Tab-separated table of C-alpha atoms in Angstrom:
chain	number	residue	atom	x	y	z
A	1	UNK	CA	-26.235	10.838	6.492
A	2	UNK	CA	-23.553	13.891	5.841
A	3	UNK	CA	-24.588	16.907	4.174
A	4	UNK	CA	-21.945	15.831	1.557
A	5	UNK	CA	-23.477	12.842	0.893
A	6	UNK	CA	-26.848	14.618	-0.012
A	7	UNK	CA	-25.814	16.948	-1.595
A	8	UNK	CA	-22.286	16.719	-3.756
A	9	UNK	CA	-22.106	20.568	-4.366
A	10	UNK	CA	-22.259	21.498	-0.729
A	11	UNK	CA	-18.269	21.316	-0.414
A	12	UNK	CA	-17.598	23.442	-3.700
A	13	UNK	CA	-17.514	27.195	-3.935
A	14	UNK	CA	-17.570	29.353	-6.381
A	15	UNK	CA	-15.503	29.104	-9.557
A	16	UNK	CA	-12.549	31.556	-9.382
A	17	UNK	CA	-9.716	31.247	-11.683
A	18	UNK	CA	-7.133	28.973	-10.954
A	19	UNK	CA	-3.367	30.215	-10.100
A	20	UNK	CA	-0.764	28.690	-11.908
A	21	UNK	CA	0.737	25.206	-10.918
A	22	UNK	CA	-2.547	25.628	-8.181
A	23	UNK	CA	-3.796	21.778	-9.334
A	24	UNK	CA	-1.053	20.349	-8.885
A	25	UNK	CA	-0.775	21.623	-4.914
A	26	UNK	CA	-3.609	19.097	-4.847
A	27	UNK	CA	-1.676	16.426	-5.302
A	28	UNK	CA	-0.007	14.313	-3.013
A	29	UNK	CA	-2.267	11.645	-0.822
A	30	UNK	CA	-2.273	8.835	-3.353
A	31	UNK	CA	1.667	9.049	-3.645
A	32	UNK	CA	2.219	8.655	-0.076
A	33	UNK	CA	-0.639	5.628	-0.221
A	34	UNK	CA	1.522	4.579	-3.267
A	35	UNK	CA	4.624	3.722	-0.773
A	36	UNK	CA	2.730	0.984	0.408
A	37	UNK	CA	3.231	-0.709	-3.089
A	38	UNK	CA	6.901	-0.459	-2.453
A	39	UNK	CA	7.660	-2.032	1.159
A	40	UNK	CA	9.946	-4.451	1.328
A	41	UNK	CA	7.540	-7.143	0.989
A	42	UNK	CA	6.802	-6.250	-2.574
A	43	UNK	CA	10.867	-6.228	-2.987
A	44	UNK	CA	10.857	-9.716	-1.241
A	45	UNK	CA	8.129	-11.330	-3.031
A	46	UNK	CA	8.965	-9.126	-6.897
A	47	UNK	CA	13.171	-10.438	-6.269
A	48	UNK	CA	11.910	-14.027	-5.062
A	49	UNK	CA	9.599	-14.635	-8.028
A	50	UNK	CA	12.056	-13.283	-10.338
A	51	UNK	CA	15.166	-15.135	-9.322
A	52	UNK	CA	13.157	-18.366	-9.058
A	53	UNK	CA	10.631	-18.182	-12.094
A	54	UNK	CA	12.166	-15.833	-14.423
A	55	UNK	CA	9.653	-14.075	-16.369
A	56	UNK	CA	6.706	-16.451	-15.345
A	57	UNK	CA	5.375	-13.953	-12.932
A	58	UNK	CA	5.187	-10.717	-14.927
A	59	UNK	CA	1.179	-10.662	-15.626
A	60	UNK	CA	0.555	-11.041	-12.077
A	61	UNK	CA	2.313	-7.679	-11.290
A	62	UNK	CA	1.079	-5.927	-14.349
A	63	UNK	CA	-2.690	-7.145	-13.251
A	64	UNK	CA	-2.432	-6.279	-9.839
A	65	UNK	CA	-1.105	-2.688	-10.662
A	66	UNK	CA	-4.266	-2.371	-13.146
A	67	UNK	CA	-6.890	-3.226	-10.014
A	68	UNK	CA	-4.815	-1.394	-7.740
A	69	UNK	CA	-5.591	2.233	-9.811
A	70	UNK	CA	-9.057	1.381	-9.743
A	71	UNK	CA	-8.655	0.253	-5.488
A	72	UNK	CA	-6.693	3.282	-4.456
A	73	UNK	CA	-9.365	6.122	-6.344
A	74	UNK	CA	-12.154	4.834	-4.757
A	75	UNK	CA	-10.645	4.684	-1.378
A	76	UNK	CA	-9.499	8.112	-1.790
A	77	UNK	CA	-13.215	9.016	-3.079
A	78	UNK	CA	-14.550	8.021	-0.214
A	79	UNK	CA	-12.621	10.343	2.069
A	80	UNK	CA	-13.000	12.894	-0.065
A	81	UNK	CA	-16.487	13.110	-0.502
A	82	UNK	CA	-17.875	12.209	2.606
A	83	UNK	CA	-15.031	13.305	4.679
A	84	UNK	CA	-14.883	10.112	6.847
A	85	UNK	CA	-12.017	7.026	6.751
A	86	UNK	CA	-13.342	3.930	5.365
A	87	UNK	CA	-12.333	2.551	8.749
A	88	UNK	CA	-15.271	5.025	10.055
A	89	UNK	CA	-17.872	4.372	8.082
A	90	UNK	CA	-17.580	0.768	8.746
A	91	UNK	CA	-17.182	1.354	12.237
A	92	UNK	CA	-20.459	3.227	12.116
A	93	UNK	CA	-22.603	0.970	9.733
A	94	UNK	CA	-21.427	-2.245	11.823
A	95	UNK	CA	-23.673	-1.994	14.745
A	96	UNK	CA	-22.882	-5.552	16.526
A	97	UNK	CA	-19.886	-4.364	19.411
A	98	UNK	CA	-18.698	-8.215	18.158
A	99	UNK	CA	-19.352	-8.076	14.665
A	100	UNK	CA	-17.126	-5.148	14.830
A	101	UNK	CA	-14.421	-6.221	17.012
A	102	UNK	CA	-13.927	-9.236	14.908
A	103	UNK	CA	-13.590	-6.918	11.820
A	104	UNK	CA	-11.199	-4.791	13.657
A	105	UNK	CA	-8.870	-7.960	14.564
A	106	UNK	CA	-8.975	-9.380	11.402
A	107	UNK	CA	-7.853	-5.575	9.862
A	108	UNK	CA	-5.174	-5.414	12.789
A	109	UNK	CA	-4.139	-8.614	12.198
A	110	UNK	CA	-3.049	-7.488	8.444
A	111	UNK	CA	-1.677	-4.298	9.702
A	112	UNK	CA	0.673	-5.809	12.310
A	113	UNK	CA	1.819	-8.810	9.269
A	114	UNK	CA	2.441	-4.818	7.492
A	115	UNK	CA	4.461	-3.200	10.466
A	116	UNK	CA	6.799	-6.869	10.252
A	117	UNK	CA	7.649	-6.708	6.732
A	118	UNK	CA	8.247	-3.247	6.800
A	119	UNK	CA	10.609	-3.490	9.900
A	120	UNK	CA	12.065	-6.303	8.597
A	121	UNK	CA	13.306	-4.798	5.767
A	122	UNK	CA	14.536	-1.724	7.072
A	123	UNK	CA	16.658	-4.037	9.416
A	124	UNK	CA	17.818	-5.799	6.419
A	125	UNK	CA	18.982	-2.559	4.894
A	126	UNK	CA	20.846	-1.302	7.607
A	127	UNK	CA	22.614	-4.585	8.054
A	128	UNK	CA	23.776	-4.813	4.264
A	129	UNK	CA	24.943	-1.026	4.210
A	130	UNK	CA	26.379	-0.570	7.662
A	131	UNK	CA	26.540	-4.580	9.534
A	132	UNK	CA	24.263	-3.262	12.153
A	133	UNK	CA	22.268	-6.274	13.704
A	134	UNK	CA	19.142	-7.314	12.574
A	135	UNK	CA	17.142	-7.018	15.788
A	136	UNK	CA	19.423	-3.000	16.864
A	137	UNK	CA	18.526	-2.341	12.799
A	138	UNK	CA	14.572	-2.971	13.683
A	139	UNK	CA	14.433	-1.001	16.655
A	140	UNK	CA	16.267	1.840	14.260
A	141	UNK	CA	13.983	1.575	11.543
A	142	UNK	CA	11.001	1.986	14.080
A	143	UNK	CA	12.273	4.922	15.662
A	144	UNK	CA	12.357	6.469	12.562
A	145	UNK	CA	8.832	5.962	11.804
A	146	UNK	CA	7.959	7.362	14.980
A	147	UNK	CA	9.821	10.705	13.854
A	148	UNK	CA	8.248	10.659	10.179
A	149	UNK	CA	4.638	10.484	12.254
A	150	UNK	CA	5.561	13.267	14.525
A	151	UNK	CA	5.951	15.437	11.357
A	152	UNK	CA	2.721	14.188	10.293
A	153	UNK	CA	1.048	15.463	13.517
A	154	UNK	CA	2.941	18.038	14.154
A	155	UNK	CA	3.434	19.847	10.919
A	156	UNK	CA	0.225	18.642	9.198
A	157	UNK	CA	-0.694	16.639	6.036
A	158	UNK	CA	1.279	18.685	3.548
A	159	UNK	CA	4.908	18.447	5.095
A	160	UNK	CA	4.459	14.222	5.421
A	161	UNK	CA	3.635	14.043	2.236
A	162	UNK	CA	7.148	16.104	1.480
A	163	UNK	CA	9.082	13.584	3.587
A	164	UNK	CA	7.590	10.637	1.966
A	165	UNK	CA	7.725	11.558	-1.694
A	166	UNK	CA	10.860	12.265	-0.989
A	167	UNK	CA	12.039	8.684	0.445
A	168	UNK	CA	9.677	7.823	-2.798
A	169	UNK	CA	12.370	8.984	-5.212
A	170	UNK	CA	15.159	7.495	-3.834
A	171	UNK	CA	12.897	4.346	-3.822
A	172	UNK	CA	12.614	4.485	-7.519
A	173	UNK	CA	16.336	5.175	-8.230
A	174	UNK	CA	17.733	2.422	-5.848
A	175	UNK	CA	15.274	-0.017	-7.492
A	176	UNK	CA	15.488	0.597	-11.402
A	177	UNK	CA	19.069	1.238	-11.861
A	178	UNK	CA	20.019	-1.771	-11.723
A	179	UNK	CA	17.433	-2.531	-15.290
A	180	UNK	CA	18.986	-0.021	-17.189
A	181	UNK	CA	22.639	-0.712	-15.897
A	182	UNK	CA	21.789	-4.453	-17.047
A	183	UNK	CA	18.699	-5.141	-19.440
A	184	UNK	CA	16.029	-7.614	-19.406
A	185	UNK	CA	15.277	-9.859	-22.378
A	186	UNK	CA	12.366	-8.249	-24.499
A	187	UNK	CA	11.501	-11.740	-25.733
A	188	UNK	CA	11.283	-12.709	-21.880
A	189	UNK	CA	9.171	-9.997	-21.040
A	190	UNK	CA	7.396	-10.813	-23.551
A	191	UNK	CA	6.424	-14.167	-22.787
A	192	UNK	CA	5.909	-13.163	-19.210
A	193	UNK	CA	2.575	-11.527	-19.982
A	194	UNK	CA	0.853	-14.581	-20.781
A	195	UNK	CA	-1.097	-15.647	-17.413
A	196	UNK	CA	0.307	-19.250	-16.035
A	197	UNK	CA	1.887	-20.768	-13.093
A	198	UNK	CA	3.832	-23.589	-12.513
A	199	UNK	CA	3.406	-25.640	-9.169
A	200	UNK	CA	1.942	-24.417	-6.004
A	201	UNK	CA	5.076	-22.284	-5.333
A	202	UNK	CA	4.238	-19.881	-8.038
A	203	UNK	CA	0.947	-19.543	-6.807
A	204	UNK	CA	1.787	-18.757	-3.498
A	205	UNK	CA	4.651	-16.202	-4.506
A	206	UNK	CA	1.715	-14.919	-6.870
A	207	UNK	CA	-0.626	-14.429	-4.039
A	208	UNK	CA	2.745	-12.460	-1.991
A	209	UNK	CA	2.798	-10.340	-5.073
A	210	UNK	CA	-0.838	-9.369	-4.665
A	211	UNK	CA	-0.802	-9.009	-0.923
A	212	UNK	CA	2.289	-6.727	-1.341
A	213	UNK	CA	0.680	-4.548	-4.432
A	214	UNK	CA	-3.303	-4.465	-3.353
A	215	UNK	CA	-2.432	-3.737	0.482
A	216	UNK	CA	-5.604	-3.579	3.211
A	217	UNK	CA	-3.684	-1.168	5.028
A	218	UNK	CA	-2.997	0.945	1.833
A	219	UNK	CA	-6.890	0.232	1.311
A	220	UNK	CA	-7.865	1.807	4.698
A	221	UNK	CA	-5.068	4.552	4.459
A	222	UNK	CA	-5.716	6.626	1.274
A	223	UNK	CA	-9.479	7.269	2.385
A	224	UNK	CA	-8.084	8.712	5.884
A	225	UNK	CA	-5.001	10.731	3.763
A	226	UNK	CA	-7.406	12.199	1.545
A	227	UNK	CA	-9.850	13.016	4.385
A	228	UNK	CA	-6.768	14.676	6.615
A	229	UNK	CA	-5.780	16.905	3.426
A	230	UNK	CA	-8.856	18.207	2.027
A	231	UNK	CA	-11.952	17.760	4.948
A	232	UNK	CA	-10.537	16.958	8.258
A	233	UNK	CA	-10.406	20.582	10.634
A	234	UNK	CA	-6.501	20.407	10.371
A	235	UNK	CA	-6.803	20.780	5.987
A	236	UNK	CA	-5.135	24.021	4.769
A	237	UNK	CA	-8.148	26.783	3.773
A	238	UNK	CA	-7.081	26.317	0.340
A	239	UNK	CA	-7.371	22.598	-0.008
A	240	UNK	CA	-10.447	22.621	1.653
A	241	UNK	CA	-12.021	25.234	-0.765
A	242	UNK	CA	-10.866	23.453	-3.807
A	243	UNK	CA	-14.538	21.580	-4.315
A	244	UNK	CA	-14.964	17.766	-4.246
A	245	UNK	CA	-15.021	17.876	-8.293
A	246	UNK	CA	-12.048	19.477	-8.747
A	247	UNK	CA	-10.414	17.431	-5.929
A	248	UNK	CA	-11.812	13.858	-7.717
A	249	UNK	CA	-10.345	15.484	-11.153
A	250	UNK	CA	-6.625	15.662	-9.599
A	251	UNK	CA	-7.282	12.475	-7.744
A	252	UNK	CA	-7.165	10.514	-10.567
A	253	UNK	CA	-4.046	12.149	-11.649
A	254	UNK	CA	-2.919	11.915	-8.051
A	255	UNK	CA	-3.702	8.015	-8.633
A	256	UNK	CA	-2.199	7.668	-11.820
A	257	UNK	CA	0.974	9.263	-10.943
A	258	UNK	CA	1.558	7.268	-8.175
A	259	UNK	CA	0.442	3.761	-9.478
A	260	UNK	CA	2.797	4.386	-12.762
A	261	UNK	CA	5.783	4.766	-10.512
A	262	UNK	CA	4.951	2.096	-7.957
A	263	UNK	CA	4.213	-0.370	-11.362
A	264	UNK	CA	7.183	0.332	-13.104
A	265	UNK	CA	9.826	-0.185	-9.542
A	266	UNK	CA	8.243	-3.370	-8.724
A	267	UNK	CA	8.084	-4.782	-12.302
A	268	UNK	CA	11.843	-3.567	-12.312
A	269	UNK	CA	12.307	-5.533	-8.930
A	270	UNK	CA	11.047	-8.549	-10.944
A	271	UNK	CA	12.854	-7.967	-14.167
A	272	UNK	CA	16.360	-7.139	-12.451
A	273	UNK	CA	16.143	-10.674	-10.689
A	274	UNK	CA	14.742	-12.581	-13.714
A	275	UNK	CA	17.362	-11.439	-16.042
A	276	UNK	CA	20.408	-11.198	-13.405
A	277	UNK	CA	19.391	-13.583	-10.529
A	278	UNK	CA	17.479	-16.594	-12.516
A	279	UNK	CA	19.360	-19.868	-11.199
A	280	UNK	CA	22.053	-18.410	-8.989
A	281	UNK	CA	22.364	-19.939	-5.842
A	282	UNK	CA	21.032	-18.417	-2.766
A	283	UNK	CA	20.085	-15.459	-4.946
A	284	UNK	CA	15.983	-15.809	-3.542
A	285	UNK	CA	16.814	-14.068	-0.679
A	286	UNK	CA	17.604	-10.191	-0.260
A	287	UNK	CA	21.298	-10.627	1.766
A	288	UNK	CA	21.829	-13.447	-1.793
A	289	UNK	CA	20.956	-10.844	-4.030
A	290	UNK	CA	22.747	-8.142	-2.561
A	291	UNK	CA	25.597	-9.982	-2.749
A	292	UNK	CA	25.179	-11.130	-6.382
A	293	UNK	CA	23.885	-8.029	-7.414
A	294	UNK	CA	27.255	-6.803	-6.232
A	295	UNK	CA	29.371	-9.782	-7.722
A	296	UNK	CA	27.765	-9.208	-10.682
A	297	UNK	CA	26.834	-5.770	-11.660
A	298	UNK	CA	29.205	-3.575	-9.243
A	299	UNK	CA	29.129	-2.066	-5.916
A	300	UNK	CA	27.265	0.698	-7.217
A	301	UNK	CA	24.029	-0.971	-8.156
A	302	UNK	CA	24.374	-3.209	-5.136
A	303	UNK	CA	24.745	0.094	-3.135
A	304	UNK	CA	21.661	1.805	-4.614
A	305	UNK	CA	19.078	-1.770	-4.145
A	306	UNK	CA	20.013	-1.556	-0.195
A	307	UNK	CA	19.437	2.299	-0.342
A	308	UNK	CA	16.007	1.609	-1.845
A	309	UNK	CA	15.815	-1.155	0.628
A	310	UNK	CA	16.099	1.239	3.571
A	311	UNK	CA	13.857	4.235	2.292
A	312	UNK	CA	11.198	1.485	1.233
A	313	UNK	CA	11.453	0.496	5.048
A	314	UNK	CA	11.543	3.817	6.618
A	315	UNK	CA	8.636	4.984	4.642
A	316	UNK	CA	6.505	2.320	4.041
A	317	UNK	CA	6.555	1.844	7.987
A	318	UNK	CA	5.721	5.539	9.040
A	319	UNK	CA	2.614	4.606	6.357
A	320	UNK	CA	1.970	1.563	8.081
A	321	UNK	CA	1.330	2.870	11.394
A	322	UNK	CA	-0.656	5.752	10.326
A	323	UNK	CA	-3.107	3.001	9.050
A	324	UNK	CA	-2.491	1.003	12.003
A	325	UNK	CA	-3.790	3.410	13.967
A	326	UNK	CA	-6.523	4.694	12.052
A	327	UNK	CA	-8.066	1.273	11.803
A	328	UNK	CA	-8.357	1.423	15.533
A	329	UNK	CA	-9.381	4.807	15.996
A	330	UNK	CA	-11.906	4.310	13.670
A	331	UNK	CA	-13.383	0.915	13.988
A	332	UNK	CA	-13.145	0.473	17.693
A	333	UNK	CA	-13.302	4.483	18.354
A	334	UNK	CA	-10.267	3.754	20.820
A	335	UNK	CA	-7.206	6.318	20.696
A	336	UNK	CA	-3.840	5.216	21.566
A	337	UNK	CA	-0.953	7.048	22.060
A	338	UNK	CA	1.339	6.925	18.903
A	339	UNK	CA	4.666	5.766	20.864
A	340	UNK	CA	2.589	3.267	22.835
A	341	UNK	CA	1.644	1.741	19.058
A	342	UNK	CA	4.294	1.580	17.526
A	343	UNK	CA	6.377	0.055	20.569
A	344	UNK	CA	3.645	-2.847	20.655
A	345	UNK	CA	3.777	-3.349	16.785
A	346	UNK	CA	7.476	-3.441	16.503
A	347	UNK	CA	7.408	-6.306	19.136
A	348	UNK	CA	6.700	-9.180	16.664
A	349	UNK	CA	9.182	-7.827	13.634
A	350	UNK	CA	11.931	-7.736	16.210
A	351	UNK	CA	11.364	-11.754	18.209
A	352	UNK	CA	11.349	-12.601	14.513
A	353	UNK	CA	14.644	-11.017	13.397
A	354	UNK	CA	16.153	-11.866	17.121
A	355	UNK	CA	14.920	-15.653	16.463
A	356	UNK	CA	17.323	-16.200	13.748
A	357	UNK	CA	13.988	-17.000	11.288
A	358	UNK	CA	14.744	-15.902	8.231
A	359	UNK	CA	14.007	-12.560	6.639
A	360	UNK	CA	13.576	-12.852	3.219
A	361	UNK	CA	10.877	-15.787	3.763
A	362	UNK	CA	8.922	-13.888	6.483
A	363	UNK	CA	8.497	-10.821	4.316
A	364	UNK	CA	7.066	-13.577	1.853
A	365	UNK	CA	4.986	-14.951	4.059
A	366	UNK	CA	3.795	-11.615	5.759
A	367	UNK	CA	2.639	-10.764	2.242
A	368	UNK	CA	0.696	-13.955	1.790
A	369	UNK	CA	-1.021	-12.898	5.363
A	370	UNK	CA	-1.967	-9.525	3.774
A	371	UNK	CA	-3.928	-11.048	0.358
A	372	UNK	CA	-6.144	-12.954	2.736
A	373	UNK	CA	-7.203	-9.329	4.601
A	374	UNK	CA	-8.099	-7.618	1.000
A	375	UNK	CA	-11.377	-9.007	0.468
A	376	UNK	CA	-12.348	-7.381	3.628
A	377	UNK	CA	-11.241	-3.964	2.561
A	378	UNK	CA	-11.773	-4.474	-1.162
A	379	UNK	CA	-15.298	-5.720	-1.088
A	380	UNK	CA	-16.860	-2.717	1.597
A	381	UNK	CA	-14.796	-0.579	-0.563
A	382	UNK	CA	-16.928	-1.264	-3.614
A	383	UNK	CA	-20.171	-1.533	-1.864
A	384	UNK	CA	-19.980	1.961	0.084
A	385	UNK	CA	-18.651	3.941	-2.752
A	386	UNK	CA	-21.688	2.363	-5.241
A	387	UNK	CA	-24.490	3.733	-2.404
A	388	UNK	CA	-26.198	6.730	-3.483
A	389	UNK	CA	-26.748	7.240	0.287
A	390	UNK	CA	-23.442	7.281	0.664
A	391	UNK	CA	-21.704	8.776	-1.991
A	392	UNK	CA	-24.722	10.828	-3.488
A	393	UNK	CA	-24.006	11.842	-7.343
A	394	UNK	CA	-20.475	10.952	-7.081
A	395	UNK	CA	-21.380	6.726	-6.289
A	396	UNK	CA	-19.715	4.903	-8.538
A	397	UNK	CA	-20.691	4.014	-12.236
A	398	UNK	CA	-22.089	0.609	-12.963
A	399	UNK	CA	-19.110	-0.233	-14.871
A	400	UNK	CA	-17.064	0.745	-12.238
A	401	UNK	CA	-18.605	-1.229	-9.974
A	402	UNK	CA	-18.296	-4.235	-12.219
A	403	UNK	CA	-14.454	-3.499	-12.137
A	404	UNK	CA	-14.398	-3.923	-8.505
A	405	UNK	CA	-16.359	-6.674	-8.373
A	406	UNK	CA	-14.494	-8.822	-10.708
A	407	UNK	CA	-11.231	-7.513	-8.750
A	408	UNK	CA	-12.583	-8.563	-5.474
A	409	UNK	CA	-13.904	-12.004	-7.070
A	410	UNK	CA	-10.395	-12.522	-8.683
A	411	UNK	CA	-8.752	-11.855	-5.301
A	412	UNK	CA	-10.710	-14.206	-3.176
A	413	UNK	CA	-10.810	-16.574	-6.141
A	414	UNK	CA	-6.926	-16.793	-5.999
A	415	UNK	CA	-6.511	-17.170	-2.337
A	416	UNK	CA	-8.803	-19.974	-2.593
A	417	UNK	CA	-6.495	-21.600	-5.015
A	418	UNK	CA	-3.655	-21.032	-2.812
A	419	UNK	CA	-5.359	-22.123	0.148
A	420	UNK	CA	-6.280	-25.703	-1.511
A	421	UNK	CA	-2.640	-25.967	-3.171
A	422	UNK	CA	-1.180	-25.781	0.267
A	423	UNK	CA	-3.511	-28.372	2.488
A	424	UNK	CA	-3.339	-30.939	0.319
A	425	UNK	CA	0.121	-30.759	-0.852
A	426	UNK	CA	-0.236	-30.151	-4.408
């Protein structure tokens, strides 16, 4: 057991007044977990569900931004307080070599389905602004990622985070201009609150919407984000000295911050399809809707969705492999070389986009993938961070724990449903 875990206070130091503006140099990890929310899968699955189902599917990204708050603080209070990944402290409290091999493939498994979305859409991107080819686009949008991670090694937690908020912000501009440039019906909206589905396709395009907002990988990556900035070796003096209270104060800012922007883009996704894209042919696809967003709202909010399209896919995939590689360092204790990683993980996203199969619908599907690994992040999650051994005076609440329990039980609960929609053909 860590000293930190014993004893909560043994991080802080002694109060000393604050500087100006110094809380909110404390923020930062939860906004770079927050890209996550906006891949391209969440674009894929938020566009698909509008232009097919209107409204219909509006609760399910409202609820699924609610759990994810709750999600992405406790990851992050993990890493803070006891200084470890979750991907280490289940790779230390699973003792069977097989037990935890099988844990690690299942978690790898949901990481690569991450890397293809995220690839995939970058491709996209490239292809709609520029007519580069899918599979040269993929290749592009992974060498990127490979520079954005160099920065993070290189220059240290603090000057990622720069790079990624900023790709953030041009997220949220490509994304919700289009809603103010052409507004939703309040009335629709409305109505789109009220939880319901209608045939198994709306379930499974409710399950994408989950996978892409409550990401494993997003799961595994805010603990190991918040450990780099404020407890790993490599943490600025400063951060380090800020005290674990303090630190859990701004989280939940941190949190809040980023899950308010990453709820309002993708319920903008939604809302720009359901009130521009609702029956228009070939519109549930991201090459249709770029082309009727252009048709019918102007090159200029076409021009700014395929923008968004490419930062979401350049940043959410630097985030992606950070994870990706964290889940192996810490689960199987095995290092590998970042270039060697992301060459292997861009190997399925580019067959795909070489293969012809289409984009839109694999982003889909990778999201469906990635709903059936959060139980396995979700439900550790809420189990470690409840553990006085673990967690010491900062464990979770009961109520909290209640919250992620119901969360978790909702989660599996709805894959379930999908799962029995799909084999027997309902």
């Amino acid at each position: 057991m860590s000293k930190t875990a014993r004893d909560p206070e043994a991080t802080q130091v002694p109060a000393r007044p604050a500087r100006p503006g110094r809380a909110a140099w404390l923020l930062g990890p939860a906004l770079v977990a927050g890209v996550a929310y906006l891949d391209p899968g969440n674009v894929a699955s938020n566009m698909t569900a509008g232009a097919r189902f209107g409204y219909l599917l509006v609760w399910v990204v409202v609820l699924g931004n609610a759990m994810a708050w709750l999600i992405q603080y406790l990851s992050a209070k993990l890493g803070i307080v006891t200084g470890r990944s979750l991907a280490e402290t289940l790779g230390d409290r699973i003792r069977n070599p097989w037990a935890r091999r099988l844990y690690w493939l299942q978690a790898e498994l949901v990481a690569m389905a991450t890397d293809i979305a995220e690839v995939i859409g970058g491709a996209v991107a490239l292809w709609l602004l520029f007519g580069v080819p899918l599979p040269i686009g993929g290749l592009a949008t992974g060498a990127v990622s490979i520079g954005l991670l160099f920065v993070q090694q290189r220059r240290g937690a603090r000057s990622f985070e720069f790079v990624i908020i900023g790709l953030l912000a041009l997220i949220a501009l490509g994304f919700t201009y289009g809603v103010f440039a052409a507004p939703p019906d309040a009335g629709g909206v409305v109505s789109g609150l009220v939880p319901r589905f209608e045939g198994t396709e709306s379930v499974l395009l409710a399950a994408s919407i989950l996978g892409a907002t409550i990401m494993p990988h997003a799961i595994y990556a805010h603990s190991a984000l918040a450990r780099d900035r404020f407890t790993a070796p490599g943490a600025r003096p400063e951060d380090r000295a800020a005290g674990v209270t303090r630190v859990l104060r701004a989280t939940r800012w941190d949190v809040t911050i980023a899950l308010v922007i990453a709820g309002t883009v993708n319920l903008c996704i939604l809302l720009l399809a359901a009130a521009n894209l609702a029956g228009v042919p070939g519109t549930d696809s991201l090459e249709g809707a770029y082309a009727a967003l252009k048709t019918g709202l102007g090159v200029g909010v076409a021009t700014l969705f395929a923008v968004g399209l490419l930062a979401s896919g350049l940043a959410s995939t630097a985030v992606g492999a950070y994870a990706g590689a964290e889940i192996m360092q810490g689960l199987l204790r095995v290092r590998v070389p970042l270039l060697v990683r992301r060459l292997v993980t861009l190997v399925p996203a580019i067959v795909i986009l070489a293969a012809g199969v289409d984009p839109t619908w694999a982003l889909v599907l990778s999201q469906v993938v990635l709903s059936f690994g959060i139980p396995f992040a979700l439900i550790p999650l809420v189990r470690l961070t409840a553990r006085r051994d673990v967690l010491g005076a900062h464990r979770n609440r009961w109520w909290t724990t209640v919250a992620g329990a119901i969360a978790a039980v909702l989660l599996v609960a709805l894959n379930a449903l999908l799962l029995w929609l799909v084999l027997t053909g309902v």
